[in-house]
PDB file of C-alpha atoms in Angstrom:
ATOM      1  CA  MET U   1      78.777 135.636  47.582  1.00 45.00           C
ATOM      2  CA  PRO U   2      80.649 132.334  48.149  1.00 48.00           C
ATOM      3  CA  SER U   3      79.634 129.350  46.091  1.00 45.00           C
ATOM      4  CA  ILE U   4      77.870 126.422  47.724  1.00 45.00           C
ATOM      5  CA  ALA U   5      80.769 124.143  46.791  1.00 45.00           C
ATOM      6  CA  SER U   6      83.315 126.261  48.656  1.00 41.00           C
ATOM      7  CA  MET U   7      81.061 126.400  51.716  1.00 40.00           C
ATOM      8  CA  HIS U   8      80.898 122.599  51.892  1.00 41.00           C
ATOM      9  CA  THR U   9      84.563 121.877  51.255  1.00 41.00           C
ATOM     10  CA  ALA U  10      85.965 123.894  54.155  1.00 43.00           C
ATOM     11  CA  ALA U  11      85.766 121.827  57.345  1.00 40.00           C
ATOM     12  CA  SER U  12      84.591 123.682  60.406  1.00 37.00           C
ATOM     13  CA  PRO U  13      86.214 122.994  63.796  1.00 39.00           C
ATOM     14  CA  GLU U  14      83.079 121.151  64.927  1.00 39.00           C
ATOM     15  CA  HIS U  15      83.514 118.657  62.086  1.00 38.00           C
ATOM     16  CA  GLU U  16      87.100 118.053  63.136  1.00 41.00           C
ATOM     17  CA  GLY U  17      86.006 117.136  66.662  1.00 45.00           C
ATOM     18  CA  ARG U  18      87.267 120.255  68.447  1.00 43.00           C
ATOM     19  CA  LYS U  19      85.881 123.622  69.368  1.00 45.00           C
ATOM     20  CA  GLU U  20      88.001 126.729  69.062  1.00 44.00           C
ATOM     21  CA  THR U  21      88.087 129.664  71.391  1.00 41.00           C
ATOM     22  CA  PRO U  22      87.367 132.888  69.477  1.00 47.00           C
ATOM     23  CA  ALA U  23      90.390 134.793  70.803  1.00 49.00           C
ATOM     24  CA  THR U  24      93.169 132.280  70.132  1.00 46.00           C
ATOM     25  CA  GLY U  25      91.874 129.794  67.557  1.00 51.00           C
ATOM     26  CA  ARG U  26      93.309 127.001  69.732  1.00 50.00           C
ATOM     27  CA  PRO U  27      91.242 124.024  70.930  1.00 50.00           C
ATOM     28  CA  HIS U  28      89.079 124.803  73.922  1.00 47.00           C
ATOM     29  CA  PRO U  29      90.951 123.752  77.115  1.00 49.00           C
ATOM     30  CA  HIS U  30      87.978 121.701  78.292  1.00 50.00           C
ATOM     31  CA  TYR U  31      88.465 119.352  75.339  1.00 50.00           C
ATOM     32  CA  SER U  32      92.251 119.301  75.238  1.00 57.00           C
ATOM     33  CA  ASP U  33      93.190 117.194  78.267  1.00 87.00           C
ATOM     34  CA  VAL U  34      92.976 113.562  77.165  1.00 90.00           C
ATOM     35  CA  ALA U  35      93.806 112.183  80.627  1.00 92.00           C
ATOM     36  CA  GLU U  36      90.897 114.157  82.086  1.00 93.00           C
ATOM     37  CA  GLN U  37      88.556 112.782  79.414  1.00 94.00           C
ATOM     38  CA  ILE U  38      89.661 109.194  80.057  1.00 95.00           C
ATOM     39  CA  GLY U  39      89.485 109.568  83.831  1.00 94.00           C
ATOM     40  CA  PRO U  40      90.507 106.574  85.966  1.00 95.00           C
ATOM     41  CA  ARG U  41      89.697 104.088  83.180  1.00 95.00           C
ATOM     42  CA  LEU U  42      93.052 102.359  83.011  1.00 94.00           C
ATOM     43  CA  PRO U  43      93.532  98.620  82.320  1.00 95.00           C
ATOM     44  CA  GLY U  44      92.140  96.574  85.189  1.00 95.00           C
ATOM     45  CA  ALA U  45      89.780  99.246  86.509  1.00 96.00           C
ATOM     46  CA  ILE U  46      86.084  98.545  86.912  1.00 97.00           C
ATOM     47  CA  TYR U  47      83.574 101.378  86.683  1.00 97.00           C
ATOM     48  CA  GLN U  48      79.821 101.668  86.553  1.00 97.00           C
ATOM     49  CA  ASN U  49      77.288 104.031  85.018  1.00 96.00           C
ATOM     50  CA  VAL U  50      73.672 103.830  83.843  1.00 94.00           C
ATOM     51  CA  ASP U  51      74.702 101.616  80.910  1.00 93.00           C
ATOM     52  CA  GLY U  52      76.324  98.860  82.993  1.00 94.00           C
ATOM     53  CA  ARG U  53      79.421  97.827  84.933  1.00 97.00           C
ATOM     54  CA  PHE U  54      82.569  97.685  82.853  1.00 97.00           C
ATOM     55  CA  GLU U  55      86.037  96.239  83.248  1.00 96.00           C
ATOM     56  CA  VAL U  56      88.683  98.145  81.320  1.00 97.00           C
ATOM     57  CA  LEU U  57      90.674  95.698  79.215  1.00 96.00           C
ATOM     58  CA  SER U  58      92.799  98.132  77.234  1.00 96.00           C
ATOM     59  CA  LEU U  59      93.421 101.832  76.667  1.00 96.00           C
ATOM     60  CA  VAL U  60      94.203 102.957  73.109  1.00 96.00           C
ATOM     61  CA  THR U  61      95.901 106.355  72.934  1.00 94.00           C
ATOM     62  CA  ASP U  62      97.081 106.284  69.327  1.00 95.00           C
ATOM     63  CA  PRO U  63      94.624 108.555  67.463  1.00 95.00           C
ATOM     64  CA  ALA U  64      94.727 106.480  64.251  1.00 96.00           C
ATOM     65  CA  ASP U  65      93.940 103.246  66.107  1.00 96.00           C
ATOM     66  CA  ALA U  66      91.251 104.942  68.207  1.00 96.00           C
ATOM     67  CA  ALA U  67      89.639 106.428  65.090  1.00 96.00           C
ATOM     68  CA  ALA U  68      89.531 102.995  63.453  1.00 96.00           C
ATOM     69  CA  LEU U  69      88.066 101.312  66.553  1.00 96.00           C
ATOM     70  CA  LEU U  70      85.378 103.938  67.070  1.00 97.00           C
ATOM     71  CA  ARG U  71      84.808 104.614  63.355  1.00 95.00           C
ATOM     72  CA  ARG U  72      85.196 108.328  64.078  1.00 93.00           C
ATOM     73  CA  ASP U  73      87.910 110.473  62.469  1.00 93.00           C
ATOM     74  CA  SER U  74      88.019 112.841  65.429  1.00 92.00           C
ATOM     75  CA  ALA U  75      88.775 110.143  68.038  1.00 93.00           C
ATOM     76  CA  ARG U  76      92.013 110.684  69.958  1.00 93.00           C
ATOM     77  CA  TRP U  77      91.626 107.713  72.330  1.00 96.00           C
ATOM     78  CA  ALA U  78      89.433 104.686  72.994  1.00 97.00           C
ATOM     79  CA  VAL U  79      88.820 102.386  75.935  1.00 97.00           C
ATOM     80  CA  ILE U  80      88.147  98.699  75.316  1.00 97.00           C
ATOM     81  CA  VAL U  81      85.758  97.393  77.949  1.00 97.00           C
ATOM     82  CA  ARG U  82      83.659  94.345  78.814  1.00 97.00           C
ATOM     83  CA  ASP U  83      80.298  94.564  80.599  1.00 96.00           C
ATOM     84  CA  THR U  84      80.740  92.452  83.743  1.00 95.00           C
ATOM     85  CA  LEU U  85      76.983  92.298  84.417  1.00 94.00           C
ATOM     86  CA  ARG U  86      76.445  90.230  81.274  1.00 92.00           C
ATOM     87  CA  PRO U  87      77.757  86.658  81.337  1.00 90.00           C
ATOM     88  CA  ASP U  88      78.137  86.776  77.548  1.00 91.00           C
ATOM     89  CA  GLY U  89      79.647  90.278  77.556  1.00 89.00           C
ATOM     90  CA  GLN U  90      82.016  90.735  74.637  1.00 94.00           C
ATOM     91  CA  PRO U  91      84.760  93.397  74.556  1.00 96.00           C
ATOM     92  CA  PHE U  92      83.915  96.604  72.711  1.00 97.00           C
ATOM     93  CA  ALA U  93      85.398 100.073  72.331  1.00 97.00           C
ATOM     94  CA  VAL U  94      83.988 103.236  73.897  1.00 96.00           C
ATOM     95  CA  GLY U  95      85.013 106.842  73.444  1.00 95.00           C
ATOM     96  CA  SER U  96      82.739 108.624  75.889  1.00 94.00           C
ATOM     97  CA  VAL U  97      84.378 111.022  78.331  1.00 94.00           C
ATOM     98  CA  TRP U  98      84.448 110.352  82.072  1.00 95.00           C
ATOM     99  CA  THR U  99      81.572 112.214  83.752  1.00 94.00           C
ATOM    100  CA  THR U 100      80.036 112.609  87.182  1.00 94.00           C
ATOM    101  CA  SER U 101      77.566 109.821  86.344  1.00 95.00           C
ATOM    102  CA  ASP U 102      80.478 107.345  86.120  1.00 96.00           C
ATOM    103  CA  TYR U 103      81.965 105.969  89.316  1.00 95.00           C
ATOM    104  CA  LEU U 104      84.974 103.806  89.991  1.00 97.00           C
ATOM    105  CA  ILE U 105      84.396 100.442  91.661  1.00 96.00           C
ATOM    106  CA  ARG U 106      87.956  99.095  91.458  1.00 95.00           C
ATOM    107  CA  SER U 107      91.149 100.980  90.609  1.00 94.00           C
ATOM    108  CA  ALA U 108      93.459  99.870  87.821  1.00 91.00           C
ATOM    109  CA  ARG U 109      95.976  97.114  88.498  1.00 77.00           C
ATOM    110  CA  THR U 110      98.990  99.097  87.363  1.00 64.00           C
ATOM    111  CA  ALA U 111      99.777 102.689  86.517  1.00 55.00           C
ATOM    112  CA  TYR U 112      99.482 103.618  82.862  1.00 55.00           C
ATOM    113  CA  ALA U 113     102.663 104.560  81.021  1.00 58.00           C
ATOM    114  CA  SER U 114     102.361 106.020  77.555  1.00 62.00           C
ATOM    115  CA  ALA U 115     104.259 104.190  74.830  1.00 59.00           C
ATOM    116  CA  ALA U 116     104.692 107.404  72.846  1.00 56.00           C
TER     117      ALA U 116
END
């Protein structure tokens, strides 16, 4: 029988922010495409959902920077937005994936080019 200490020291894939497929042990394809998770949220875009209307100020694709901004070790990207419905709206970082409840109001100003 394994000790309790050994059970708590081994990190499961869920704690690392990814889910593995049983056959391959590789990250599930649904979670692997960062561009699909970000969606059309590139700098200059405006999108809306139930939480508000947001202008994308910056896209952070460096995992270390994204993890620091979102205070989440598993973060691979972050979007810095400002709520345009609030006159006092301050920029903040989000890491939620693009879903069918989000819709684009204005496309980004320029195409995104990765610095990496």
